[in-house]
Coordinates of C-alpha atoms and ligand atoms in Angstrom, one line a residue:
X1 CA -22.3 -20.3 20.1
X2 CA -19.4 -18.0 20.8
X3 CA -17.1 -21.0 21.3
X4 CA -18.1 -22.4 17.9
X5 CA -17.4 -19.2 16.0
X6 CA -14.4 -18.1 18.1
X7 CA -12.6 -21.2 19.3
X8 CA -9.8 -18.9 20.5
X9 CA -12.1 -17.1 22.9
X10 CA -10.9 -19.1 25.8
X11 CA -7.4 -18.2 24.9
X12 CA -6.0 -19.0 28.3
X13 CA -6.6 -22.7 27.7
X14 CA -5.2 -22.6 24.2
X15 CA -1.9 -21.0 25.3
X16 CA 1.1 -23.3 25.4
X17 CA 1.8 -24.4 29.0
X18 CA 5.6 -23.7 29.0
X19 CA 6.7 -20.1 28.6
X20 CA 9.2 -19.9 25.7
X21 CA 12.6 -18.3 26.1
X22 CA 11.5 -15.7 23.4
X23 CA 8.4 -14.8 25.5
X24 CA 10.5 -14.3 28.6
X25 CA 12.9 -12.1 26.8
X26 CA 10.2 -10.0 25.1
X27 CA 8.4 -9.7 28.4
X28 CA 11.4 -7.9 30.0
X29 CA 11.9 -5.7 26.9
X30 CA 8.2 -4.7 26.9
X31 CA 8.2 -4.0 30.6
X32 CA 11.3 -1.8 30.2
X33 CA 9.8 0.1 27.2
X34 CA 6.6 0.6 29.3
X35 CA 8.5 2.1 32.2
X36 CA 10.7 4.2 29.9
X37 CA 7.8 5.8 28.1
X38 CA 5.2 6.0 30.9
X39 CA 6.1 9.6 31.7
X40 CA 6.2 10.8 28.1
X41 CA 3.2 13.1 27.7
X42 CA 4.0 14.5 24.3
X43 CA 1.4 14.9 21.6
X44 CA -2.3 15.5 21.8
X45 CA -5.5 13.5 21.6
X46 CA -7.6 13.8 18.4
X47 CA -10.6 15.8 19.2
X48 CA -12.0 16.5 15.7
X49 CA -14.3 13.7 16.4
X50 CA -15.9 15.1 19.6
X51 CA -16.3 11.8 21.5
X52 CA -12.7 10.9 20.8
X53 CA -11.6 14.1 22.6
X54 CA -13.1 12.7 25.8
X55 CA -11.0 9.6 26.1
X56 CA -8.3 9.4 28.8
X57 CA -5.0 10.6 27.2
X58 CA -2.9 8.7 29.9
X59 CA -3.9 5.2 28.8
X60 CA -0.9 3.2 27.8
X61 CA -0.8 -0.4 26.9
X62 CA 1.6 -2.6 25.0
X63 CA 1.0 -6.2 23.7
X64 CA 3.0 -8.6 21.6
X65 CA 1.5 -11.8 20.3
X66 CA 3.8 -14.5 19.1
X67 CA 3.3 -17.1 16.3
X68 CA 3.3 -19.7 19.1
X69 CA 0.1 -18.1 20.5
X70 CA 1.9 -16.7 23.5
X71 CA 0.9 -13.2 24.6
X72 CA 3.0 -10.6 26.4
X73 CA 1.4 -7.5 27.8
X74 CA 2.1 -4.4 29.9
X75 CA 0.0 -1.6 31.3
X76 CA -3.5 -0.9 29.8
X77 CA -3.3 -3.7 27.2
X78 CA -6.9 -4.7 28.1
X79 CA -8.4 -1.2 27.7
X80 CA -10.9 -0.9 24.8
X81 CA -10.6 2.0 22.4
X82 CA -11.9 2.6 18.8
X83 CA -9.8 1.0 16.1
X84 CA -10.2 3.9 13.7
X85 CA -7.9 3.7 10.7
X86 CA -6.3 0.4 11.7
X87 CA -9.6 -1.0 10.3
X88 CA -8.5 0.2 6.9
X89 CA -5.9 -2.6 6.7
X90 CA -8.5 -5.2 7.5
X91 CA -11.2 -3.9 5.1
X92 CA -8.5 -3.9 2.4
X93 CA -7.7 -7.6 3.2
X94 CA -11.4 -8.5 3.3
X95 CA -12.0 -6.9 -0.2
X96 CA -8.9 -8.6 -1.6
X97 CA -10.1 -11.9 -0.4
X98 CA -13.5 -11.3 -1.9
X99 CA -12.8 -9.9 -5.3
X100 CA -9.0 -10.2 -5.8
X101 CA -6.3 -7.7 -6.8
X102 CA -7.6 -6.7 -10.2
X103 CA -11.0 -5.7 -9.0
X104 CA -9.7 -4.1 -5.8
X105 CA -7.2 -1.9 -7.6
X106 CA -9.9 -0.7 -10.0
X107 CA -11.2 1.3 -7.0
X108 CA -7.9 2.4 -5.4
X109 CA -4.1 2.6 -6.0
X110 CA -1.2 1.5 -3.9
X111 CA 1.0 4.6 -4.1
X112 CA 2.0 6.5 -1.0
X113 CA 0.5 9.9 -1.2
X114 CA 2.7 11.8 1.2
X115 CA -0.6 13.6 2.1
X116 CA -2.3 13.7 5.5
X117 CA -4.9 10.9 6.1
X118 CA -7.9 13.2 5.5
X119 CA -6.7 14.8 2.3
X120 CA -9.4 15.4 -0.3
X121 CA -7.4 14.3 -3.3
X122 CA -7.5 11.7 -6.0
X123 CA -4.5 10.5 -8.0
X124 CA -4.7 12.8 -11.1
X125 CA -3.4 9.9 -13.4
X126 CA -6.2 7.5 -12.4
X127 CA -8.9 9.6 -10.8
X128 CA -8.8 7.0 -7.9
X129 CA -7.6 7.5 -4.3
X130 CA -3.8 7.1 -3.9
X131 CA -3.9 4.1 -1.6
X132 CA -6.3 2.2 0.8
X133 CA -4.7 3.6 4.0
X134 CA -5.8 7.2 3.6
X135 CA -9.5 8.1 4.2
X136 CA -10.3 8.4 0.5
X137 CA -8.9 5.0 -0.3
X138 CA -10.7 3.4 2.7
X139 CA -14.0 5.0 1.7
X140 CA -13.5 3.6 -1.8
X141 CA -12.9 0.1 -0.3
X142 CA -16.0 0.6 1.9
X143 CA -18.0 1.5 -1.3
X144 CA -16.8 -1.7 -3.0
X145 CA -17.6 -3.8 0.0
X146 CA -21.0 -2.3 0.3
X147 CA -21.6 -3.1 -3.4
X148 CA -20.3 -6.6 -3.1
X149 CA -21.8 -7.6 0.2
X150 CA -25.1 -5.6 0.2
X151 CA -26.8 -4.4 3.4
X152 CA -25.1 -7.0 5.7
X153 CA -21.7 -5.6 4.7
X154 CA -20.8 -4.3 8.1
X155 CA -21.9 -7.5 9.9
X156 CA -19.6 -9.5 7.6
X157 CA -16.7 -7.1 8.1
X158 CA -17.2 -7.2 11.9
X159 CA -17.2 -11.0 11.8
X160 CA -13.9 -11.1 9.9
X161 CA -12.4 -8.5 12.3
X162 CA -13.6 -10.6 15.2
X163 CA -12.1 -13.8 13.8
X164 CA -8.8 -12.0 13.3
X165 CA -8.9 -10.8 17.0
X166 CA -10.2 -14.2 18.2
X167 CA -13.1 -12.7 20.1
X168 CA -16.4 -11.1 19.4
X169 CA -15.8 -7.4 18.8
X170 CA -18.5 -4.6 19.0
X171 CA -19.1 -1.0 18.0
X172 CA -18.8 2.0 20.3
X173 CA -22.1 3.5 19.3
X174 CA -21.4 6.9 20.8
X175 CA -18.2 7.3 18.8
X176 CA -19.9 6.1 15.7
X177 CA -22.7 8.6 16.1
X178 CA -20.3 11.4 16.9
X179 CA -18.3 10.8 13.7
X180 CA -21.4 10.3 11.7
X181 CA -22.7 13.7 12.8
X182 CA -19.4 15.6 12.3
X183 CA -17.6 13.7 9.5
X184 CA -18.2 16.4 6.8
X185 CA -14.8 16.0 5.2
X186 CA -15.3 12.2 4.8
X187 CA -18.8 12.9 3.4
X188 CA -17.2 15.3 0.9
X189 CA -14.7 12.5 -0.1
X190 CA -17.6 10.1 -0.4
X191 CA -19.4 12.3 -2.9
X192 CA -16.2 12.9 -4.8
X193 CA -15.7 9.2 -5.2
X194 CA -19.3 8.7 -6.1
X195 CA -19.0 11.4 -8.8
X196 CA -15.9 9.6 -10.1
X197 CA -17.9 6.3 -10.2
X198 CA -15.5 4.5 -7.9
X199 CA -18.8 3.0 -6.5
X200 CA -22.4 3.3 -7.4
X201 CA -24.2 2.7 -4.1
X202 CA -25.6 5.7 -2.1
X203 CA -22.8 7.7 -0.4
X204 CA -24.6 7.6 3.0
X205 CA -24.6 3.8 3.1
X206 CA -20.9 3.7 2.3
X207 CA -20.1 6.3 5.0
X208 CA -22.3 4.4 7.5
X209 CA -20.1 1.3 6.8
X210 CA -16.8 3.4 7.0
X211 CA -17.8 5.2 10.3
X212 CA -18.9 1.9 11.9
X213 CA -15.7 0.0 10.9
X214 CA -13.7 2.9 12.5
X215 CA -15.8 2.7 15.7
X216 CA -15.1 -1.0 16.5
X217 CA -13.7 -1.4 20.0
X218 CA -10.4 -3.2 20.3
X219 CA -7.6 -3.6 22.9
X220 CA -3.9 -3.4 22.4
X221 CA -3.9 -7.2 22.9
X222 CA -6.5 -7.5 20.1
X223 CA -4.3 -5.5 17.8
X224 CA -1.3 -7.7 18.6
X225 CA -3.3 -10.8 17.8
X226 CA -4.7 -9.3 14.6
X227 CA -1.1 -8.4 13.7
X228 CA 0.1 -11.9 14.5
X229 CA -2.8 -13.3 12.3
X230 CA -1.5 -11.2 9.4
X231 CA 2.1 -12.2 10.3
X232 CA 1.1 -15.9 10.5
X233 CA 0.0 -16.0 6.8
X234 CA -3.6 -15.1 7.7
X235 CA -4.2 -17.7 10.4
X236 CA -5.0 -16.6 13.9
X237 CA -2.2 -18.2 15.9
X238 CA -4.4 -18.7 19.0
X239 CA -7.6 -20.0 17.5
X240 CA -5.9 -21.7 14.6
X241 CA -8.6 -20.3 12.3
X242 CA -7.6 -19.2 8.8
X243 CA -8.9 -15.6 8.5
X244 CA -7.2 -14.2 5.4
X245 CA -5.8 -15.8 2.3
X246 CA -2.1 -16.0 1.6
X247 CA -2.0 -13.6 -1.3
X248 CA -4.1 -11.1 0.5
X249 CA -1.7 -11.0 3.4
X250 CA 1.3 -10.3 1.2
X251 CA -0.6 -7.5 -0.5
X252 CA -2.0 -6.0 2.7
X253 CA 1.4 -6.0 4.5
X254 CA 3.1 -4.3 1.5
X255 CA 0.5 -1.5 1.5
X256 CA 0.8 -1.2 5.3
X257 CA 4.6 -0.9 4.9
X258 CA 4.5 1.8 2.3
X259 CA 1.4 3.8 3.3
X260 CA 0.3 2.7 6.8
X261 CA 1.6 5.7 8.6
X262 CA 0.3 8.4 6.2
X263 CA 2.7 11.3 5.8
X264 CA 4.8 9.7 8.5
X265 CA 5.3 6.5 6.4
X266 CA 8.8 7.2 5.1
X267 CA 10.1 8.2 8.5
X268 CA 8.5 5.1 9.9
X269 CA 10.0 2.8 7.3
X270 CA 13.4 4.1 8.2
X271 CA 13.1 4.1 11.9
X272 CA 10.9 1.0 12.5
X273 CA 11.1 -0.9 9.3
X274 CA 7.9 -2.9 9.8
X275 CA 4.5 -2.9 8.2
X276 CA 2.2 -1.1 10.6
X277 CA -1.1 0.8 10.8
X278 CA -2.1 3.6 13.1
X279 CA -5.5 5.0 14.1
X280 CA -6.5 8.4 15.7
X281 CA -7.9 6.4 18.7
X282 CA -4.3 6.1 19.7
X283 CA -3.7 2.5 18.5
X284 CA -0.8 1.2 16.4
X285 CA -0.7 -2.3 15.0
X286 CA 2.7 -3.7 13.8
X287 CA 3.5 -6.9 12.0
X288 CA 6.7 -8.9 12.0
X289 CA 6.2 -11.3 9.1
X290 CA 6.1 -15.0 10.2
X291 CA 7.0 -14.0 13.8
X292 CA 4.7 -11.7 15.8
X293 CA 2.2 -9.0 16.1
X294 CA 2.5 -5.7 18.1
X295 CA -0.4 -3.7 19.5
X296 CA 0.1 -0.4 21.4
X297 CA -2.5 2.0 22.9
X298 CA -1.5 5.6 23.8
X299 CA -3.9 8.3 22.6
X300 CA -1.6 11.3 22.4
X301 CA -0.7 11.7 18.7
X302 CA 2.0 13.4 16.7
X303 CA 1.3 15.9 13.8
X304 CA 0.8 13.0 11.3
X305 CA -1.9 11.4 13.6
X306 CA 0.3 8.6 14.9
X307 CA 0.6 7.7 18.6
X308 CA 3.7 9.3 20.0
X309 CA 4.4 6.6 22.6
X310 CA 3.2 3.9 20.3
X311 CA 5.8 4.9 17.7
X312 CA 8.6 5.0 20.3
X313 CA 7.6 1.6 21.6
X314 CA 7.7 0.2 18.1
X315 CA 11.1 1.8 17.5
X316 CA 12.3 0.3 20.8
X317 CA 11.0 -3.2 20.0
X318 CA 12.5 -3.1 16.5
X319 CA 15.9 -2.1 17.9
X320 CA 16.0 -4.5 20.8
X321 CA 14.8 -7.5 18.8
X322 CA 16.5 -6.5 15.5
X323 CA 13.1 -6.6 13.8
X324 CA 13.7 -3.8 11.1
X325 CA 13.1 -5.5 7.7
X326 CA 16.5 -4.2 6.5
X327 CA 18.5 -4.5 9.7
X328 CA 22.1 -5.3 8.7
X329 CA 22.0 -8.6 10.6
X330 CA 18.2 -8.8 10.6
X331 CA 18.6 -10.8 13.8
X332 CA 14.8 -10.5 14.0
X333 CA 14.3 -13.1 11.4
X334 CA 16.5 -15.5 13.3
X335 CA 15.4 -14.4 16.7
X336 CA 12.6 -16.9 17.3
X337 CA 14.4 -19.7 15.5
X338 CA 17.4 -19.2 17.8
X339 CA 15.1 -19.1 20.9
X340 CA 13.3 -22.2 19.7
X341 CA 16.6 -24.1 19.5
X342 CA 17.4 -22.8 22.9
X343 CA 14.1 -24.2 24.2
X344 CA 14.9 -27.6 22.8
X345 CA 18.2 -27.9 24.6
Ligands
LIG1 N1 -12.5 7.7 11.5 C1 -11.3 8.5 11.3 C2 -11.5 9.5 10.2 O1 -12.1 9.2 9.2 C3 -10.1 7.7 11.1 C4 -8.9 8.5 10.8 C5 -7.6 7.8 11.4 O2 -7.7 7.0 12.3 N2 -6.5 8.3 11.0 O3 -11.2 10.7 10.3

C-alpha cells in the first residue's frame, strides 16, 4: 500500500546511478559547513512547549535535495524532530490549491508583520492576521482548512505533507499533547480569530489541527525533499508525484521569502536571499527555485526563534553556491546548468 501512495519511498532505487558533478561539489561544501559549525553552541532550545525543552540540543544535520533527485547529507540528517512552523508553508500551499488565492486571502494577508511569531495582533486595516507564517495567520489557515475539509482535515493535510516528503509521516503524540495543554497564547489567538469571523468552526477543532500539524515528525532530509518539491514547481523530484499546483508554489515561495523568518525575515532576505521557513523544533527549510531544497536541523535558536546553526549553514550554502536571489552574478541560477554541461562532456 505504501508503495502505491508513496512511490518514492524506496528512494534509493529511484536515485540516479551516476553522481553528478553538482552533487559531488555540494557534498564537499556541506561537509565543510558541518565541520565548521559543529562546535557552535550559541542559542537556546525552545522550552515554552515543555516536551520541546527535552530534545537534545546538540543534534545537527544538513541535507540538500537536487532537482535530479540526488540527496546530499551530513550529520544527523536522519534524526526526526517536530516540523513546527515549517508546516505553515505547507498548509498555506494546501489551502491555496483547494480554494485559490481569493478565498485564501479573505482569511489572511501577505504583509510581513515585523512581529514575533506568537504575536497576538491582527492587521488593523483588515482585521485579519498579517501573513500565514506567523501563528495567527497559520491558525486562520487551519480554520479555513477545517471548514473546507471537515473532520478529516488533519488526515488530508498529513497525506499532502507525506507526499511532499515522499514517505509516510506521523505525529509525535507527546509533543502534540504538550502543546495542546500549554498553548494558551495560541488559544487566545484562536478565539480572537473566531470573534473576527475569520472562521466559524469551533476554536478547539481548529487548534487541534494546528497543534497536530506542528507536531508532525520530519528529518532534515525530509525538509530538503519538501523544499525541492516546492522548487521543482510542486513535483517531488524523487517520486515524480505532483503535490502542489504551479500557481500555489509561486505564491507560497513569495510568502516564505518575505515572511518565513518572522522578525528575522529582512535580515534573512539580505544575508541568505532565499525563500525559507523555520520552526521552533530547530528545523529550517530553504528553497532554491528550480534547483534544490535545503533542510537543516539544529535546535538551538536565536532571539527570533530561528535555528542559529541552521541560519549560518544557509548563509554558507548561499555564499558558496551563489544562491542568493539577487547575487550580482547569481551564479546559483547557472550553477546546475554549468555542472550538467560538465557532466555531458
Ligand atoms: N507550534 C509552535 C507554536 O505555535 C510553532 C511556532 C514556531 O515554530 N515558530 O508556538
